[in-house]
Short mmCIF file of C-alpha atoms and ligand atoms in Angstrom, two decimals:
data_model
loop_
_atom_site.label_atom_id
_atom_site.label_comp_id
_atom_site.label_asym_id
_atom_site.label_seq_id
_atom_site.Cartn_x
_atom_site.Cartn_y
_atom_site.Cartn_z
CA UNK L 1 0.00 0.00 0.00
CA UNK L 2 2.76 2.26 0.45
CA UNK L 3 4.65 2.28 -2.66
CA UNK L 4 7.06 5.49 -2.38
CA UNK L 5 10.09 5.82 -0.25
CA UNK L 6 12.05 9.07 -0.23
CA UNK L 7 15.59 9.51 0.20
CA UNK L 8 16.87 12.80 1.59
CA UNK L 9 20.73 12.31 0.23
CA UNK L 10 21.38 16.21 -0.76
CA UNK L 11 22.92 17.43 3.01
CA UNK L 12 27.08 18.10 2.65
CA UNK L 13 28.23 15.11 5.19
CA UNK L 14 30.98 17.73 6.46
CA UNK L 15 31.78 14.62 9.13
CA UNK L 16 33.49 12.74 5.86
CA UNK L 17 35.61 15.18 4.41
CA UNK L 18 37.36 15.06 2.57
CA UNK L 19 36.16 11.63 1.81
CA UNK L 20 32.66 13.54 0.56
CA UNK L 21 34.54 16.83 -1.15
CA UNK L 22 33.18 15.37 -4.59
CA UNK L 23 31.41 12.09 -3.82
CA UNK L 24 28.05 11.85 -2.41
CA UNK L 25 27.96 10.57 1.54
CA UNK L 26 25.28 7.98 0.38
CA UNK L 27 27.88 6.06 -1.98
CA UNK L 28 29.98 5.64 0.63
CA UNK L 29 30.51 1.69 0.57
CA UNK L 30 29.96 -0.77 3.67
CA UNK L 31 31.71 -3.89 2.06
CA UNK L 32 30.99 -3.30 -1.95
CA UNK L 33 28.11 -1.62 -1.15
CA UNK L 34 26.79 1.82 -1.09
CA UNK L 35 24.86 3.13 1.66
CA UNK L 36 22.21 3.95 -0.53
CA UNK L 37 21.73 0.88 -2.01
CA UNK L 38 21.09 -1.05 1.07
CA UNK L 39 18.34 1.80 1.67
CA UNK L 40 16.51 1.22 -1.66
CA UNK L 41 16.98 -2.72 -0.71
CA UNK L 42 15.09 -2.26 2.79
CA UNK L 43 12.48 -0.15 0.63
CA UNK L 44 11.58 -2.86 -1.43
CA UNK L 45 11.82 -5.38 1.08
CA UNK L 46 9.13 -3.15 2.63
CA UNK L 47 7.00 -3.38 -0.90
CA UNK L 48 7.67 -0.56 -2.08
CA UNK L 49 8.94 0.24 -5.60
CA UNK L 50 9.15 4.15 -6.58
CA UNK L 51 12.45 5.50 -5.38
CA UNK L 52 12.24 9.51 -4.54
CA UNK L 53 15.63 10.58 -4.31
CA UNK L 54 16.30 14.47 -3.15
CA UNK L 55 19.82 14.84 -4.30
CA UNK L 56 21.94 18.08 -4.55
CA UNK L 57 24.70 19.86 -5.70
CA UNK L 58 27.74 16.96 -6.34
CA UNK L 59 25.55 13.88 -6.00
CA UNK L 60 25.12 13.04 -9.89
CA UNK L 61 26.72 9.95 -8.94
CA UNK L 62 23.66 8.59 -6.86
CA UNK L 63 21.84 8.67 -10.32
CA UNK L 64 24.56 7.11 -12.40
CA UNK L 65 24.29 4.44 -9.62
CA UNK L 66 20.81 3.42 -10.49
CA UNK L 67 21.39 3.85 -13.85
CA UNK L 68 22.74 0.92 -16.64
CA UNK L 69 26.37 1.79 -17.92
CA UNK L 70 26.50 -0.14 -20.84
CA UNK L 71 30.35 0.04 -21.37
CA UNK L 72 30.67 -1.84 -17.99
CA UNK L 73 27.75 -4.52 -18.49
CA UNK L 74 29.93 -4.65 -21.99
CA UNK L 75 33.23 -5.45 -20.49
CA UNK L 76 31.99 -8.03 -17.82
CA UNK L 77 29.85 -9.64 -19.56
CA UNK L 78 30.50 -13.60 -19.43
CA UNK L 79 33.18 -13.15 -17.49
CA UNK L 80 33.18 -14.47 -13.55
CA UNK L 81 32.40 -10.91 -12.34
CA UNK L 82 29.23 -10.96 -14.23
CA UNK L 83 27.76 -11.93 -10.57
CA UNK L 84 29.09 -8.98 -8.75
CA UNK L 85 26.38 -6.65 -10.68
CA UNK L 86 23.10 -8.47 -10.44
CA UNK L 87 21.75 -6.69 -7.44
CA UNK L 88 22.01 -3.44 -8.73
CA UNK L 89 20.62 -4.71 -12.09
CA UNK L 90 17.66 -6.26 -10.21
CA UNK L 91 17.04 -3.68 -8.06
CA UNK L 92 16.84 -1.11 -11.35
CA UNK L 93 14.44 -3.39 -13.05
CA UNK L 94 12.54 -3.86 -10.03
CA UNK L 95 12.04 -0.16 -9.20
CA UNK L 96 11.38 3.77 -11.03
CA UNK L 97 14.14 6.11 -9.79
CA UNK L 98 12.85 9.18 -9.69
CA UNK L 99 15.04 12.70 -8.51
CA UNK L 100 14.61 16.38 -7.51
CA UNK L 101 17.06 18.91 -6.41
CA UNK L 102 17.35 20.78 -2.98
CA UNK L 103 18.58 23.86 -4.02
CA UNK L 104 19.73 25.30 -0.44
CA UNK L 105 20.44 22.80 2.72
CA UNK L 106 17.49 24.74 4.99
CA UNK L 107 17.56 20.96 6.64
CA UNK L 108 15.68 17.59 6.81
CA UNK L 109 12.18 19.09 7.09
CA UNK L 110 12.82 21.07 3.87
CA UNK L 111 14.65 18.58 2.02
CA UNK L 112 11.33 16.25 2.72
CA UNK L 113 9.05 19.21 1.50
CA UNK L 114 11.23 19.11 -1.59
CA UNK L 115 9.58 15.53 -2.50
CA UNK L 116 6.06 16.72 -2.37
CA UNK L 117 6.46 16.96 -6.52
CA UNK L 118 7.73 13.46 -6.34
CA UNK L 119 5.09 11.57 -3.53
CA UNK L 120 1.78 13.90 -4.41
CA UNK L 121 -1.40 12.93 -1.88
CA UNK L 122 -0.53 9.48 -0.63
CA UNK L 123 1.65 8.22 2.75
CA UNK L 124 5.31 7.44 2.17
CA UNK L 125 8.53 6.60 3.56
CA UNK L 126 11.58 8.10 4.42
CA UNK L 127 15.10 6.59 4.97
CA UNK L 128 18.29 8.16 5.74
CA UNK L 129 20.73 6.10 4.03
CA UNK L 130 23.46 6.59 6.16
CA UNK L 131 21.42 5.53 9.25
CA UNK L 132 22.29 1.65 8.30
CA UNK L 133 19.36 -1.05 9.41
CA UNK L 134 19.68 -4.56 9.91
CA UNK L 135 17.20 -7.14 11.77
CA UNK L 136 18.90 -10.72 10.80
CA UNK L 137 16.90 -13.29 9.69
CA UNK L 138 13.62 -10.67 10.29
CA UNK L 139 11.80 -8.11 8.56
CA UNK L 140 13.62 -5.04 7.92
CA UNK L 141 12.71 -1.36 9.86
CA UNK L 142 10.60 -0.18 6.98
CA UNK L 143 8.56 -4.02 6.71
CA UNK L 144 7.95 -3.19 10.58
CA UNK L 145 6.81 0.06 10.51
CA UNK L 146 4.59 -0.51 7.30
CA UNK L 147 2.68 -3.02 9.72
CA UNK L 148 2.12 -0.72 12.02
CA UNK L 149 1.07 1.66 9.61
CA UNK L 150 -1.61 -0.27 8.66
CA UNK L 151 -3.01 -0.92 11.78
CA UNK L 152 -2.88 2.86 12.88
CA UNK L 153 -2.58 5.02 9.74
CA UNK L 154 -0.96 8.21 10.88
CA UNK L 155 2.68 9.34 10.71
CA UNK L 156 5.34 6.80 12.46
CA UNK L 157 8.85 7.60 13.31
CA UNK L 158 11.53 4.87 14.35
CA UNK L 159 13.10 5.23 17.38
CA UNK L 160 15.88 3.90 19.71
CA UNK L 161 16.83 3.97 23.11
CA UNK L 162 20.73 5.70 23.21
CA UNK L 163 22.52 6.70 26.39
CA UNK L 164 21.10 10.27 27.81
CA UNK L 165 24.62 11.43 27.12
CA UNK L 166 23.76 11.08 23.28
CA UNK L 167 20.32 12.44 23.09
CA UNK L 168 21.37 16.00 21.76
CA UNK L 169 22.07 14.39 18.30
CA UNK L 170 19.13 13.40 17.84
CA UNK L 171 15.02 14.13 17.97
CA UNK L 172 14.05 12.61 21.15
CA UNK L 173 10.40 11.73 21.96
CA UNK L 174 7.76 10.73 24.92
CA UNK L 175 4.55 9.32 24.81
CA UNK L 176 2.32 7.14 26.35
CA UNK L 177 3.24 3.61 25.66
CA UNK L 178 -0.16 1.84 23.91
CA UNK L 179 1.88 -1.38 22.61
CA UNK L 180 5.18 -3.24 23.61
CA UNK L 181 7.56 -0.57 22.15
CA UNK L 182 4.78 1.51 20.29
CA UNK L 183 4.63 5.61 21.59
CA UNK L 184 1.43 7.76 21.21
CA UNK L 185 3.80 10.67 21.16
CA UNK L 186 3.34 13.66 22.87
CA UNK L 187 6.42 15.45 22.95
CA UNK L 188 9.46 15.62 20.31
CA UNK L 189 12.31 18.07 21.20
CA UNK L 190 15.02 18.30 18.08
CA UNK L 191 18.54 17.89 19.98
CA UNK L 192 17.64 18.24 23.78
CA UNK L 193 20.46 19.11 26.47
CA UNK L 194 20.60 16.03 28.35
CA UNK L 195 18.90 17.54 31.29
CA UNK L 196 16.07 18.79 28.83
CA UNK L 197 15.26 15.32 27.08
CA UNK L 198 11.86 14.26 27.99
CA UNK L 199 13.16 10.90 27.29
CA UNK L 200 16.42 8.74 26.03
CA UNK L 201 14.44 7.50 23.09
CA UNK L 202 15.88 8.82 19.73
CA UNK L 203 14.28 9.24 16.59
CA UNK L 204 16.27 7.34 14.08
CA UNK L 205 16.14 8.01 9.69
CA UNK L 206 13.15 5.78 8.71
CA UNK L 207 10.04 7.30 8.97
CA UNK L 208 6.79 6.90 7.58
CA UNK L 209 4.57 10.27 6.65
CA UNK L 210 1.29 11.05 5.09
CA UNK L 211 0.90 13.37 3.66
CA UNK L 212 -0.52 16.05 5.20
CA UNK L 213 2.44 16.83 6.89
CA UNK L 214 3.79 19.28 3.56
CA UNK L 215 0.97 21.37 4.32
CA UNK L 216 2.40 21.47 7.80
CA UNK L 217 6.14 21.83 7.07
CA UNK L 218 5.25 24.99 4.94
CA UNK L 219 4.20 26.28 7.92
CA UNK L 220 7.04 25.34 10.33
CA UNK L 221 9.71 28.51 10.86
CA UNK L 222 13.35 27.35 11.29
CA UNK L 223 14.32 25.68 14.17
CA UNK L 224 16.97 23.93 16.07
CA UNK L 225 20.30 25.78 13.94
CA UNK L 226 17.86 27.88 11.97
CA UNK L 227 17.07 24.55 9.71
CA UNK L 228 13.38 23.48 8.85
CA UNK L 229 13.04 20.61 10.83
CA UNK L 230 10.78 17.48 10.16
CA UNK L 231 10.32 16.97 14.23
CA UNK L 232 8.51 20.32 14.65
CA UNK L 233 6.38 19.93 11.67
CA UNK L 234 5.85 15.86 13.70
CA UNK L 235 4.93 17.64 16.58
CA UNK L 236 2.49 19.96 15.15
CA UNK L 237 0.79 17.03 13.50
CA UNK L 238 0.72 15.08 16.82
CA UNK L 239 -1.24 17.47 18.43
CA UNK L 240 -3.58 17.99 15.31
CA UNK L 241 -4.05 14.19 15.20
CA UNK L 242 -1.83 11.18 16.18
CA UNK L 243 1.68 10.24 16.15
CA UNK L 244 3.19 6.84 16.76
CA UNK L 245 7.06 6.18 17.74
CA UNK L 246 7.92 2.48 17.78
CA UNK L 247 11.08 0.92 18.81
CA UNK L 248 12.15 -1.30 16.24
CA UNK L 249 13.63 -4.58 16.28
CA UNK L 250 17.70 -4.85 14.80
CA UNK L 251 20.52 -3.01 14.99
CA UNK L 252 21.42 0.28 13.43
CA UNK L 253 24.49 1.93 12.67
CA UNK L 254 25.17 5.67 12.21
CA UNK L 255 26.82 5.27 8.92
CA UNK L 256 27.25 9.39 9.15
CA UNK L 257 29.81 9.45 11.64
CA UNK L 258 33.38 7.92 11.27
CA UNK L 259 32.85 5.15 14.60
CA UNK L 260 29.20 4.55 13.23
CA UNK L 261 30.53 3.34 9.64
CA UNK L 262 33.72 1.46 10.94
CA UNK L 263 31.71 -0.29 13.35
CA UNK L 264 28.99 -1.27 10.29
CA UNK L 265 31.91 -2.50 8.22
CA UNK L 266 32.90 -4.78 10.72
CA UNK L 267 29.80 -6.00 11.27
CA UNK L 268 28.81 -6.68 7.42
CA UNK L 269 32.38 -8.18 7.30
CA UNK L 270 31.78 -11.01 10.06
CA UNK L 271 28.67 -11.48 8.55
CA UNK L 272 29.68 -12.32 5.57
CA UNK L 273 32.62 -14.88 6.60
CA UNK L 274 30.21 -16.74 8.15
CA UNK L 275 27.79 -16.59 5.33
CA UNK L 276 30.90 -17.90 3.15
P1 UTP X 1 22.85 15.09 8.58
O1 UTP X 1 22.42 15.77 9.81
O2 UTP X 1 23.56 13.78 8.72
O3 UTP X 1 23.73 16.11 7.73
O4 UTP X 1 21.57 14.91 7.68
P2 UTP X 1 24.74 15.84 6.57
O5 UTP X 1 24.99 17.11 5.85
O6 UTP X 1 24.28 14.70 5.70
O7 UTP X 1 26.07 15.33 7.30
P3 UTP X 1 27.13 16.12 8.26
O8 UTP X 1 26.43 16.26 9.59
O9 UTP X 1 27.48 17.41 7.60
O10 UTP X 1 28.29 15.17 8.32
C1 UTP X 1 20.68 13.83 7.86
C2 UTP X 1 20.09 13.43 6.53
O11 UTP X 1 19.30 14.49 5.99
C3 UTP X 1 19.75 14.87 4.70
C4 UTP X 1 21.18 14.36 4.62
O12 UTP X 1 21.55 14.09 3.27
C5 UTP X 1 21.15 13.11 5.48
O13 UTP X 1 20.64 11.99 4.76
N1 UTP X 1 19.62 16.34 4.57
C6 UTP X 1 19.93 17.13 5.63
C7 UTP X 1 19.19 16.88 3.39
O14 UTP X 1 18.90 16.17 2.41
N2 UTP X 1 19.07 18.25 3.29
C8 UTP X 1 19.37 19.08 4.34
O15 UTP X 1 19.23 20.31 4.18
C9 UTP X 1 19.82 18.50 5.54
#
């Protein structure tokens, strides 16, 4: 039922330079693979098969990415590499890529309005590509949250407990808990002081919207480091309607930070020897 999942990819990812002078955070690779691609992987996992990617200025190569390049397919063709590209090929047949550019970085909430062209009047996803998901062996984040979805339909965010010490990186909710891990939220504070947080659980990048809330980001006024964010415009629509914050099941890794994407690498890497 929820066929669109938009990827916000167009911010600078200052904490990867120079790594990300002239390549686009989301391509950086956990084992052979870009971020991004295990994104558009947990989208489709989720059912969903229109791709809305808000890029930016330097992040052509996001769209080459989902894109055939013939002189490669050329070259490998027959040979025992062949192999390494049918995933990406899949995943292009599979799904439409479809792209708009944020001209300015005015921040998550306007890089989200920015796919209203793309999504039109229907609920959709979001996923940050380099917050990395993983449940082993069970549904991905997005497969949860579209279950939840349908039993609630209103706006869901992800979240995650993290140590109080860490809750001014992130959104933070609190809420009256309805369902093992499931929030009616009634508060959501963009990066709390510590002593401010009205709880340790973080909002994390998968989120699932409908869309009403582009009427109500237009009329959110910069925030938090005079950006537009997507938890005021969350919080405005919790106290027009309903709000749901549900603790997921698997492990995430902040792919955006230098610890985050060392410690995913490892992980993918251990995985995969014992796969082997
Ligand atoms: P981040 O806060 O991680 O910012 O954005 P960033 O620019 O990517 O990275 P740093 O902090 O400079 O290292 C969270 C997500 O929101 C997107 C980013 O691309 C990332 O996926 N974003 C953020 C936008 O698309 N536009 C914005 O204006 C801000």
């Amino acid at each position: 039922m929820i066929k669109k999942c938009l990827f916000p990819a167009a911010g600078y990812g200052t904490r990867f330079l120079p790594a990300t002078k002239a390549m686009p955070k989301e391509m950086l690779p956990v084992m052979a693979k870009p971020l991004i691609q295990y994104g558009v992987e947990e989208a489709v996992e989720a059912g969903m098969d229109i791709m809305a990617i808000i890029t930016g200025r330097g992040k052509r190569a996001i769209e080459d990415h989902f894109d055939i390049s013939y002189e490669l397919e050329h070259q490998i063709k027959g040979s025992s590499k062949e192999y390494m590209l049918k995933e990406i090929r899949d995943l292009i047949n599979r799904c439409t890529f479809t792209y708009t550019r944020q001209i300015e970085m005015r921040g998550l909430g306007d890089a989200i309005y920015k796919g209203k062209v793309l999504i039109g009047d229907e609920p959709f996803a979001v996923l940050l590509a380099d917050d990395l998901c993983t449940h082993d062996g069970g549904d991905g984040v997005l497969s949860q949250m579209v279950k939840v979805y349908e039993k609630y339909r209103c706006s869901i965010v992800a979240v995650q407990e993290v140590p109080m010490e860490h809750v001014g990186k992130y959104g933070v909710i609190a809420g009256k808990e309805i369902d093992d891990g499931l929030y009616m939220v009634d508060t959501m504070v963009e990066k709390p002081e510590p002593d401010e947080a009205p709880s340790n659980l973080a909002i994390i990048g998968r989120y699932i919207l409908t869309p009403d809330i582009f009427g109500l980001i237009e009329k959110t006024e910069p925030g938090k480091g005079g950006e537009i964010q997507i938890t005021d415009a969350l919080m405005a629509q919790a106290k027009e309607g309903m709000v749901m914050a549900y603790k997921f099941k698997g492990k995430r890794f902040d792919c955006g930070s230098i610890d985050g994407f060392v410690e995913a690498t490892n992980y993918f890497y251990e995985k995969g020897k014992k796969e082997s």
